[in-house]
Short mmCIF file of C-alpha atoms in Angstrom, two decimals:
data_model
loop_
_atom_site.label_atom_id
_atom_site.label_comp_id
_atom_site.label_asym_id
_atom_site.label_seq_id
_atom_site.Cartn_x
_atom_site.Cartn_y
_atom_site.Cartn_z
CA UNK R 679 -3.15 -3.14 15.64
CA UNK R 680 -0.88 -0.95 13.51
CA UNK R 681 0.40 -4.57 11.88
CA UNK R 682 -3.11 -5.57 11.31
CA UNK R 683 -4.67 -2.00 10.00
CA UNK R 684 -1.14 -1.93 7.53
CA UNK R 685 -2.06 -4.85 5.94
CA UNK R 686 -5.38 -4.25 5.19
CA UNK R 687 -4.87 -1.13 3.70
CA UNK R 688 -1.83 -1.90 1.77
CA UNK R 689 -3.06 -4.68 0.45
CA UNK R 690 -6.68 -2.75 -0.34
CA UNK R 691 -4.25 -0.18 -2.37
CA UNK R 692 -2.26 -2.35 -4.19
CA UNK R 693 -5.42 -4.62 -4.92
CA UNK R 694 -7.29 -1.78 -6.60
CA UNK R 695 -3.64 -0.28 -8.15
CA UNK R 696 -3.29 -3.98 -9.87
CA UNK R 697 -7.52 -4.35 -10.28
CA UNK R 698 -6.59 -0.74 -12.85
CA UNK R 699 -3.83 -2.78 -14.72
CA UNK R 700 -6.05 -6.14 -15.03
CA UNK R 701 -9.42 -4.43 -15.82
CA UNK R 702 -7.75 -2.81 -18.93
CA UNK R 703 -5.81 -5.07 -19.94
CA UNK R 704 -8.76 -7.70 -19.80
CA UNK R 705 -10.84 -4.61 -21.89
CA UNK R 706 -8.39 -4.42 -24.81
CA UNK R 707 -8.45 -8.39 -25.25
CA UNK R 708 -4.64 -9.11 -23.34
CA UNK R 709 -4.08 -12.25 -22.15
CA UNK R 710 -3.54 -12.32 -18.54
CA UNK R 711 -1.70 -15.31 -16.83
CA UNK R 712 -1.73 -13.91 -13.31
CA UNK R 713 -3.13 -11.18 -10.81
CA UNK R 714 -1.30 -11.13 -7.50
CA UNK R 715 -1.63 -9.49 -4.15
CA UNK R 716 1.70 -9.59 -2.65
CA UNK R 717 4.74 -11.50 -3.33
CA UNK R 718 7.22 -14.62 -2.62
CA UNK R 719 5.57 -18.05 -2.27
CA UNK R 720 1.84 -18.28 -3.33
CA UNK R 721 -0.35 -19.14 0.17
CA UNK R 722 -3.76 -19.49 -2.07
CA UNK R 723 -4.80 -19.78 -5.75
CA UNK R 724 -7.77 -20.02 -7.86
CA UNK R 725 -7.14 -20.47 -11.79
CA UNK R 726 -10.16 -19.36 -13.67
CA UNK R 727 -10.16 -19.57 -16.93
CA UNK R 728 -6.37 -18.52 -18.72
CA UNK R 729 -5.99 -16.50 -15.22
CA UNK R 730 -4.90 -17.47 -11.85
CA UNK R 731 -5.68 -15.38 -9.33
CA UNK R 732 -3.59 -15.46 -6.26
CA UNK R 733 -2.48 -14.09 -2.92
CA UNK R 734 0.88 -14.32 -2.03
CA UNK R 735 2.95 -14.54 1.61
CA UNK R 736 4.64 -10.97 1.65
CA UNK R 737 2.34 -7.92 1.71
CA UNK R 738 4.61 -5.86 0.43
CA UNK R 739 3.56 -5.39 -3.57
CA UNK R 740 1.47 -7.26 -6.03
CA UNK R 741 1.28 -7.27 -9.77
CA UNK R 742 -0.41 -8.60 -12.85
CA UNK R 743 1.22 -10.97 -15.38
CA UNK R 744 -0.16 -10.09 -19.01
CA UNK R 745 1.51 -11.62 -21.47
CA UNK R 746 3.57 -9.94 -24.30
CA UNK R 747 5.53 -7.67 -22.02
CA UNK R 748 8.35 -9.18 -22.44
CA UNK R 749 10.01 -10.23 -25.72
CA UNK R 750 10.91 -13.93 -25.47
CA UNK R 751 12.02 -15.78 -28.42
CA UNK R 752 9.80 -19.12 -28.80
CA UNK R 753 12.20 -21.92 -29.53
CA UNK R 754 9.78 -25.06 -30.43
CA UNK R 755 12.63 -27.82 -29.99
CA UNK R 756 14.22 -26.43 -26.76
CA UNK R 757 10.18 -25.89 -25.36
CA UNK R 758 9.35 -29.99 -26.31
CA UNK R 759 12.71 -31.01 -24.79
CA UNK R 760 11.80 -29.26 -21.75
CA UNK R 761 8.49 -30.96 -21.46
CA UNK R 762 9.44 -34.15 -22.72
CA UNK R 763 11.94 -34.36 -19.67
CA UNK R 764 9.05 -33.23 -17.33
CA UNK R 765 6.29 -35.62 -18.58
CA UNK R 766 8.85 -38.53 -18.54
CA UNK R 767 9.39 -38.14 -15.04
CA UNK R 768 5.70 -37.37 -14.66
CA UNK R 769 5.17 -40.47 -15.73
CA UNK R 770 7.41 -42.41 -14.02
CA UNK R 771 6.63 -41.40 -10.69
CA UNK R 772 3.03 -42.44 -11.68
CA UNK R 773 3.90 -45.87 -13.19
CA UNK R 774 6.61 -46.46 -10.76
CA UNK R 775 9.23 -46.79 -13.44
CA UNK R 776 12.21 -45.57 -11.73
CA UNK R 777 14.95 -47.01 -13.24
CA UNK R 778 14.58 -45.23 -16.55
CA UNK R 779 13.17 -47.95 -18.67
CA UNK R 780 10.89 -45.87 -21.02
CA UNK R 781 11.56 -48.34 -23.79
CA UNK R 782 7.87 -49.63 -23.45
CA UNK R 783 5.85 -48.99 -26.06
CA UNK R 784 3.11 -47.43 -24.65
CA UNK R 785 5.67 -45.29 -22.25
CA UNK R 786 6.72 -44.18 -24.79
CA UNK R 787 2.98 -43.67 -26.84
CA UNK R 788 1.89 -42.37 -23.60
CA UNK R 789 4.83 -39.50 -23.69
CA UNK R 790 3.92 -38.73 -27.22
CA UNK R 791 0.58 -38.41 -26.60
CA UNK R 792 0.48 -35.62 -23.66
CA UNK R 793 3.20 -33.68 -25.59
CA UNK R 794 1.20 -33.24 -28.29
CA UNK R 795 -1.57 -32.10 -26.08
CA UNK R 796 0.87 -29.58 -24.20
CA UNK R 797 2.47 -28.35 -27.68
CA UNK R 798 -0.94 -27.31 -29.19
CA UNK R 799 -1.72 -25.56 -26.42
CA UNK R 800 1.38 -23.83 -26.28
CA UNK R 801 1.35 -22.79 -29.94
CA UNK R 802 -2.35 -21.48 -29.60
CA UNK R 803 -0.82 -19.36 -26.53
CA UNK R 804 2.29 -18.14 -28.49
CA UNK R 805 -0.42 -17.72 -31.67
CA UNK R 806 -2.69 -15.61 -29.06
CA UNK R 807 0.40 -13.30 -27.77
CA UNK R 808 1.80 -12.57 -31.15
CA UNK R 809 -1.78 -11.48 -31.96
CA UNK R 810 -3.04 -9.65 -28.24
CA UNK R 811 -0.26 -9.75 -26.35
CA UNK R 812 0.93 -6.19 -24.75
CA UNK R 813 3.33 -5.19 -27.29
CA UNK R 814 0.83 -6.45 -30.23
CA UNK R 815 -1.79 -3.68 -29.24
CA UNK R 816 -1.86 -0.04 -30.08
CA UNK R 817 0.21 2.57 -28.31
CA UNK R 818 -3.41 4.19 -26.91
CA UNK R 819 -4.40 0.54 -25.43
CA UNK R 820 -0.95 0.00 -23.65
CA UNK R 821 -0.90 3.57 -22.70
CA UNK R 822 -4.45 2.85 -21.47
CA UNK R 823 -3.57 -0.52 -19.15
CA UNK R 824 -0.12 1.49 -17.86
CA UNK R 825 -2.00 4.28 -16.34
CA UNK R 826 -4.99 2.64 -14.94
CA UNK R 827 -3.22 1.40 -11.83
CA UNK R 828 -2.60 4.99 -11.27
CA UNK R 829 -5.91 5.97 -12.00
CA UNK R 830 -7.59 3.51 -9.62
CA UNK R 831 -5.49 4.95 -6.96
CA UNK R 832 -6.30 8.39 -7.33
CA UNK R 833 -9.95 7.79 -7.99
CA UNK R 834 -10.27 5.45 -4.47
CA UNK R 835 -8.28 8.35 -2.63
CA UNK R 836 -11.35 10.84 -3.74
CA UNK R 837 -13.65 8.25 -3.01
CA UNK R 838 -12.28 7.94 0.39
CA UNK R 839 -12.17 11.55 1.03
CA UNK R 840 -15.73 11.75 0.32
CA UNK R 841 -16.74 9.22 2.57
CA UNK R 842 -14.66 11.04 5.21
CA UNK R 843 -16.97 14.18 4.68
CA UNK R 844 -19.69 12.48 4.51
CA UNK R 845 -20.04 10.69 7.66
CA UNK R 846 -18.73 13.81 9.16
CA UNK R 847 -21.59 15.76 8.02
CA UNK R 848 -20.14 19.06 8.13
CA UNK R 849 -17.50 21.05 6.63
CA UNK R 850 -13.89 21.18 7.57
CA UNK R 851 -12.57 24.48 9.08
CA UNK R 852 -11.41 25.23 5.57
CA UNK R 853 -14.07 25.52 4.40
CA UNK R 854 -16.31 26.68 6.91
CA UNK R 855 -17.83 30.34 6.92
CA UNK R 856 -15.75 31.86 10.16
CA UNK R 857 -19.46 31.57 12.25
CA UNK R 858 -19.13 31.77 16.01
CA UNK R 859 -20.90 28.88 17.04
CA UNK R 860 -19.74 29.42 20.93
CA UNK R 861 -17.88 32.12 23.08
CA UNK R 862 -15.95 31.02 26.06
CA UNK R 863 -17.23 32.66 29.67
CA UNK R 864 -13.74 33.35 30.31
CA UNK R 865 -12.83 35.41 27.20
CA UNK R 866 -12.84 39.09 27.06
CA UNK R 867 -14.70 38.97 23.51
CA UNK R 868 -17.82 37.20 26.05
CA UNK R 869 -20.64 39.60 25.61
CA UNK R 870 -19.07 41.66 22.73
CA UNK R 871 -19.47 38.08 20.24
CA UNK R 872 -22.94 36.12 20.05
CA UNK R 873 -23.79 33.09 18.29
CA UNK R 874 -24.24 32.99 14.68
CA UNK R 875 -21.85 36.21 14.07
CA UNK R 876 -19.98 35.58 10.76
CA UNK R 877 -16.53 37.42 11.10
CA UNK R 878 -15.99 39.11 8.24
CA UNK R 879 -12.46 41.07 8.75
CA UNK R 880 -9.77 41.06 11.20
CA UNK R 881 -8.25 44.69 11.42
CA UNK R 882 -9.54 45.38 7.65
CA UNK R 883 -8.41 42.03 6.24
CA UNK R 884 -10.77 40.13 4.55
CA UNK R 885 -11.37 36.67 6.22
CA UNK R 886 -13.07 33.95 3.72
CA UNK R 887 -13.52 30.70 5.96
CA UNK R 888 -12.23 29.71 9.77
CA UNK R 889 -8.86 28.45 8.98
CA UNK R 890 -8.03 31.80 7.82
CA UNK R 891 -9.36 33.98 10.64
CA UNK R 892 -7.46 31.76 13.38
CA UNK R 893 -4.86 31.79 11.06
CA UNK R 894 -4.80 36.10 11.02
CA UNK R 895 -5.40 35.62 14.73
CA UNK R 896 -1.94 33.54 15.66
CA UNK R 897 -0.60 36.22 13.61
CA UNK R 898 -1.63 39.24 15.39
CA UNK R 899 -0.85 37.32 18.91
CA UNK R 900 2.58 36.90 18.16
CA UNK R 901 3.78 40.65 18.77
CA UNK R 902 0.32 41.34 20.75
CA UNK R 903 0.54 43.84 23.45
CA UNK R 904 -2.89 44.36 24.85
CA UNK R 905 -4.34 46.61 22.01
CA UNK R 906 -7.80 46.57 20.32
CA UNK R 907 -8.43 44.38 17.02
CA UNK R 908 -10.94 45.24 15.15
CA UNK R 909 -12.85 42.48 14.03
CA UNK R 910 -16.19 43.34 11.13
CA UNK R 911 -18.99 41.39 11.85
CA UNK R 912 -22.20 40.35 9.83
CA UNK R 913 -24.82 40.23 12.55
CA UNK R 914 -28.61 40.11 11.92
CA UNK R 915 -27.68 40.79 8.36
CA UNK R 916 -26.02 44.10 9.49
CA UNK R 917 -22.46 44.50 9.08
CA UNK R 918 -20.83 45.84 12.63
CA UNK R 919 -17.10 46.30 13.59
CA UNK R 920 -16.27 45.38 17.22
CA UNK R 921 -13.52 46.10 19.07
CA UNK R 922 -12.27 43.41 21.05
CA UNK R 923 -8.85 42.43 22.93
CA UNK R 924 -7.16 38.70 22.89
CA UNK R 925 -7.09 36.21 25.98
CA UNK R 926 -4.15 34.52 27.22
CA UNK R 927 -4.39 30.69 27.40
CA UNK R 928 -2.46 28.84 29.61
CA UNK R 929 -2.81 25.57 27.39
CA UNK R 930 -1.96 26.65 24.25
CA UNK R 931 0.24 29.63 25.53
CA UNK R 932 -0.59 32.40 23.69
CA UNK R 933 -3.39 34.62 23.38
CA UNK R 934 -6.94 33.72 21.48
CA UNK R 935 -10.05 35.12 20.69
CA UNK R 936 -11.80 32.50 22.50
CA UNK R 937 -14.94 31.57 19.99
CA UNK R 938 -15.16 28.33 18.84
CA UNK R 939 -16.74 27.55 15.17
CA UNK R 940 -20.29 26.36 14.38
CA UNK R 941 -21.14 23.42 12.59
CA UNK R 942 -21.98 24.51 9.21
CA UNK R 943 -23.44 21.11 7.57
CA UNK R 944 -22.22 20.14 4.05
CA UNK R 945 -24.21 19.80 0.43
CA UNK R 946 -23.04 16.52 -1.87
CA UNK R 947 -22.10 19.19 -3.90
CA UNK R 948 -19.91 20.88 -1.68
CA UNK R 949 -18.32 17.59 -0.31
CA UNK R 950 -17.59 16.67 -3.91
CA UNK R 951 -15.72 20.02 -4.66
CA UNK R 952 -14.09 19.72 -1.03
CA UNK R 953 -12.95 16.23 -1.87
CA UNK R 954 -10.87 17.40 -5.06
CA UNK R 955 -9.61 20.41 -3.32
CA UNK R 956 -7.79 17.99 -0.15
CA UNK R 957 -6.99 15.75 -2.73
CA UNK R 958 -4.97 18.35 -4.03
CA UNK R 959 -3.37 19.59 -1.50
CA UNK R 960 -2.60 15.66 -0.37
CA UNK R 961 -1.33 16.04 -3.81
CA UNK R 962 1.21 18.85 -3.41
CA UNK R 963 2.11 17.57 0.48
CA UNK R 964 3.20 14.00 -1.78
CA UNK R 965 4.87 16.16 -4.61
CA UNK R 966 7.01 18.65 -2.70
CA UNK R 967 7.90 15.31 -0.17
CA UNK R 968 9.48 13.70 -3.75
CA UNK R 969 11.00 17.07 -4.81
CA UNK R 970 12.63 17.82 -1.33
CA UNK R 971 13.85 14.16 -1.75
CA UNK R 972 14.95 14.58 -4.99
CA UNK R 973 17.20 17.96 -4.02
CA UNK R 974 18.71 16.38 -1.23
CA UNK R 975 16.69 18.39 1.86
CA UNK R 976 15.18 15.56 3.07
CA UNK R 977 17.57 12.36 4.15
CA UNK R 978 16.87 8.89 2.71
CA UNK R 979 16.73 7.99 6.05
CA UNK R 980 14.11 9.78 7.02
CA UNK R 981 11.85 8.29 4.16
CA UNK R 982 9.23 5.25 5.58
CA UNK R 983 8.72 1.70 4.41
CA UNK R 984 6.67 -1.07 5.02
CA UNK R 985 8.62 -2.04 7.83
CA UNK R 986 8.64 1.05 9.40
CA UNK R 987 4.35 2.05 8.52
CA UNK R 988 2.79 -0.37 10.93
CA UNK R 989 4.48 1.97 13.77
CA UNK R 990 3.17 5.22 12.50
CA UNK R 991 -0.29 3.25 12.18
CA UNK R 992 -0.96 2.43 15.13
CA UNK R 993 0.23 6.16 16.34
CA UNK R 994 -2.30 7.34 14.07
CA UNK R 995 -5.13 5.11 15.21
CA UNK R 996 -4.42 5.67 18.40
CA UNK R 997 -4.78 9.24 17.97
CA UNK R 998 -7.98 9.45 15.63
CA UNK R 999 -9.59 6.15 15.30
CA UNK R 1000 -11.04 4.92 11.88
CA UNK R 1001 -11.25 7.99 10.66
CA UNK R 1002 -7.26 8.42 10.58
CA UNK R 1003 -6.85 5.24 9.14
CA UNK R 1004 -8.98 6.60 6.46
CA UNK R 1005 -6.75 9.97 6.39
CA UNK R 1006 -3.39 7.26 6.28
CA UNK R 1007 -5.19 5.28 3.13
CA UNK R 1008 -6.02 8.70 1.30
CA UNK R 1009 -2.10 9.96 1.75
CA UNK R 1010 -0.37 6.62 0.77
CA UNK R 1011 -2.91 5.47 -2.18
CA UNK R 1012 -2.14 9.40 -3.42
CA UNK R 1013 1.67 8.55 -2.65
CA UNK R 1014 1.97 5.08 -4.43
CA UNK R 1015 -0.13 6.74 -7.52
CA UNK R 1016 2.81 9.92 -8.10
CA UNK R 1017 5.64 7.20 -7.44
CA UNK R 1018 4.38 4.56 -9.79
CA UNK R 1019 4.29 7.88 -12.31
CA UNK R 1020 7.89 8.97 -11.73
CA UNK R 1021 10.14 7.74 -15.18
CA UNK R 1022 11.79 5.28 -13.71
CA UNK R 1023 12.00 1.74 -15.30
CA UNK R 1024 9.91 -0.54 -14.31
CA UNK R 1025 7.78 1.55 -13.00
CA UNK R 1026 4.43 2.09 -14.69
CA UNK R 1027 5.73 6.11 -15.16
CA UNK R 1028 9.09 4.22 -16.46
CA UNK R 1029 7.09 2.09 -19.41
CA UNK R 1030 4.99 5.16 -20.30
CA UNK R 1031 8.25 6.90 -21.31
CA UNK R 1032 8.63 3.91 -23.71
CA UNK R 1033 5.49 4.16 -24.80
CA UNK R 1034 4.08 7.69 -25.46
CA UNK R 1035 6.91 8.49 -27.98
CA UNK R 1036 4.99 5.73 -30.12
CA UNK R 1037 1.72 8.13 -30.80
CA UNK R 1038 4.29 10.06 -32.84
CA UNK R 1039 6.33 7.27 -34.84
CA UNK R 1040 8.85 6.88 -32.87
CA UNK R 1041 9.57 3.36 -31.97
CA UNK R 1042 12.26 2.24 -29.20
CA UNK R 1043 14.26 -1.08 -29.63
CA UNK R 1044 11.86 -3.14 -26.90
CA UNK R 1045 14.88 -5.53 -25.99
CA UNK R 1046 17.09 -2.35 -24.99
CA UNK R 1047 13.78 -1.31 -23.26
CA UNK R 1048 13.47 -4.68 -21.69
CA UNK R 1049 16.81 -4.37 -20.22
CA UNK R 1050 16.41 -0.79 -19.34
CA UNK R 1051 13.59 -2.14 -17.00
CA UNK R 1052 15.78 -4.75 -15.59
CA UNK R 1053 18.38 -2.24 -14.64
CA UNK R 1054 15.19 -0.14 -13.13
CA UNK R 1055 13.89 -3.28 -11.36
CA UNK R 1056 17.57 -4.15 -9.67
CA UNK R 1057 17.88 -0.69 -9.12
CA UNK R 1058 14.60 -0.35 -6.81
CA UNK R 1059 15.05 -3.71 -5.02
CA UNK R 1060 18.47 -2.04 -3.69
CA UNK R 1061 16.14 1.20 -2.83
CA UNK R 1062 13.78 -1.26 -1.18
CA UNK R 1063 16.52 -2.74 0.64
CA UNK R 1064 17.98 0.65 2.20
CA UNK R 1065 14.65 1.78 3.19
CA UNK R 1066 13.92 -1.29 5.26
CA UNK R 1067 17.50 -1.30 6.97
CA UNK R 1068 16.25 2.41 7.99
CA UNK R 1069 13.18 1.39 8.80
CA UNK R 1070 14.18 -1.56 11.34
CA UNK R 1071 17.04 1.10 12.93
CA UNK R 1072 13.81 3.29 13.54
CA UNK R 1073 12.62 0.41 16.00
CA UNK R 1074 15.81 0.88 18.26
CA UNK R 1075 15.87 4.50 18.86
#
């Protein structure tokens, strides 16, 4: 299952990541040749249009072709050589003509005739990129169809979120009022707590939702030695201060208070504001990972592919169901967004150093860009490659 559940939700992120690129691009009148999910040998393709769409045999990327990224002199005579050669051959294997006879007159009339046809429309397409291809359109446009990918991925990680609180119906411990909703029998805080008490300090500090007061709690039981903790309560709209004592648990082995929270349900207000707020801390979690990465206090080796993600997958789905391979889509849509922004070529983040120095008249060489990209792109197939060799060792430990 954690093969299957990968798949899907790799190739759902890197089909809305690309959908960003090609929506924009599409907008601000680019030609597109191709959008892909995947990569290596196509296994289906529709062509609509001047696009083909297509899904390809390796899961592990995708992208979208729009024409004008890359600066390629048009040579005329070396492009009808080419296709001269190809519709000769063409045409031999459909005449049967294999012993290069293309003296015939209407071979040869026949030759001329579907070059023509494929050199007009080749000069319309070379017209069409020199007029909307990528580097033909404004820096705010390419800007624009750079970002989007990004964009997508952070707007479907909300989205997601959302979703998450919504079927739940109620609000995280985060961001729950600290509301006993249930007092175990065996606790020494039964009959001294009742149902619907908000907990408003813990030993005169302020406690704002439920993650905070067990929080204070696992604080106080570390050095806890049998004394009282006073604990202010809003009861009956009354404030109160109880006196209570911890409980030992044998499970978790250490002392608790023993209530457990109630429900509190959630407005689509409040889920939206909750939604940005775990997005952001998704955020940071995904920012510090790069930064500890960066500094050296986190091993290459103990970073995770897609080799290595269908086994924590299936851990996680086997611990929470669907909704922690909603949780996994959140954290790696977030994580694919802040790597395609890092400035490295060929990255999206890469091209948008390339590009934003444009909105103030600066202009970069684009065939020293070009093959600052290339050196980018070699240089993350070799990161690709190291990953997966740690990945696959992973397997055998």
């Amino acid at each position: 299952m954690g093969m299957v559940f990968t798949i899907v939700i790799l190739g759902l992120i890197i089909f809305l990541h690309e959908l960003g690129h090609f929506a924009t691009a599409k907008y601000f009148g680019m030609p597109v040749t191709e959008f892909a999910i995947g990569m290596g040998p196509k296994i289906f393709s529709l062509k609509k249009n001047e696009t083909t769409y297509s899904i390809r045999i390796l899961p592990l990327g995708g992208f979208v072709n729009i024409e004008g990224m890359q600066h390629e002199r048009f040579d005329l005579e070396v492009f009808k050589k080419e296709k001269m050669d190809e519709i000769i051959e063409e045409l031999k294997n459909e005449t049967g003509n294999k012993d290069n006879e293309i003296e015939d007159e209407k071979f040869i009339d026949e030759v001329e005739r579907r070059l023509s046809k494929v050199v007009e429309k080749e000069l319309k397409r070379q017209e069409n990129i020199q007029k909307n291809g990528f580097f033909a359109k404004s820096p705010f446009s390419r800007f624009v169809v750079l970002i989007a990918g990004v964009v997508m991925n952070f707007i479907s990680a909300l989205a997601v979120l959302f979703i998450i609180l919504s079927v739940a119906g109620v609000l995280p411990p985060k961001y729950s009022q600290a509301i006993v909703g249930g007092v175990e029998q065996s606790s020494k805080v039964n009959g001294r707590l009742k149902v619907n008490d908000k907990i408003l300090a813990i030993n005169g500090k302020n406690i704002s939702n439920w993650s905070e007061m067990t929080k204070r709690i696992g604080e106080i039981s570390k050095n806890y030695k049998n004394e009282d903790i006073a604990l202010k309560i809003l009861r009956d709209n009354k404030e109160i201060t109880e006196n209570v004592k911890l409980t030992y648990n044998e499970e978790v082995k250490g002392n608790i208070l023993g209530v457990h929270l109630l429900s509190q349900k959630s407005t689509i207000g409040e889920r939206v504001k909750i939604s940005f707020s775990m997005f952001g801390d998704y955020f940071k979690i995904t920012l510090d990972g790069v930064r500890m990465l960066i500094t050296g206090k986190v091993a290459m080796k103990e970073m995770t592919g897609p080799v290595g993600l269908p086994k924590i997958v299936g851990e996680a789905y086997g611990q929470g169901g669907i909704f922690a391979m909603l949780g996994v889509f959140v954290l790696i849509s977030i994580n694919i967004g802040i790597m395609n922004l890092l400035p490295i070529p060929a990255l999206d983040g890469g091209r948008l150093i390339f590009v934003i120095p444009e909105f103030f008249g600066i202009k970069v060489n684009k065939k020293i860009e070009e093959k600052i990209h290339m050196i980018g792109m070699i240089f993350l197939l070799v990161l690709m490659l190291v990953i997966v060799f740690f990945d696959v060792t992973k397997y055998f430990q």
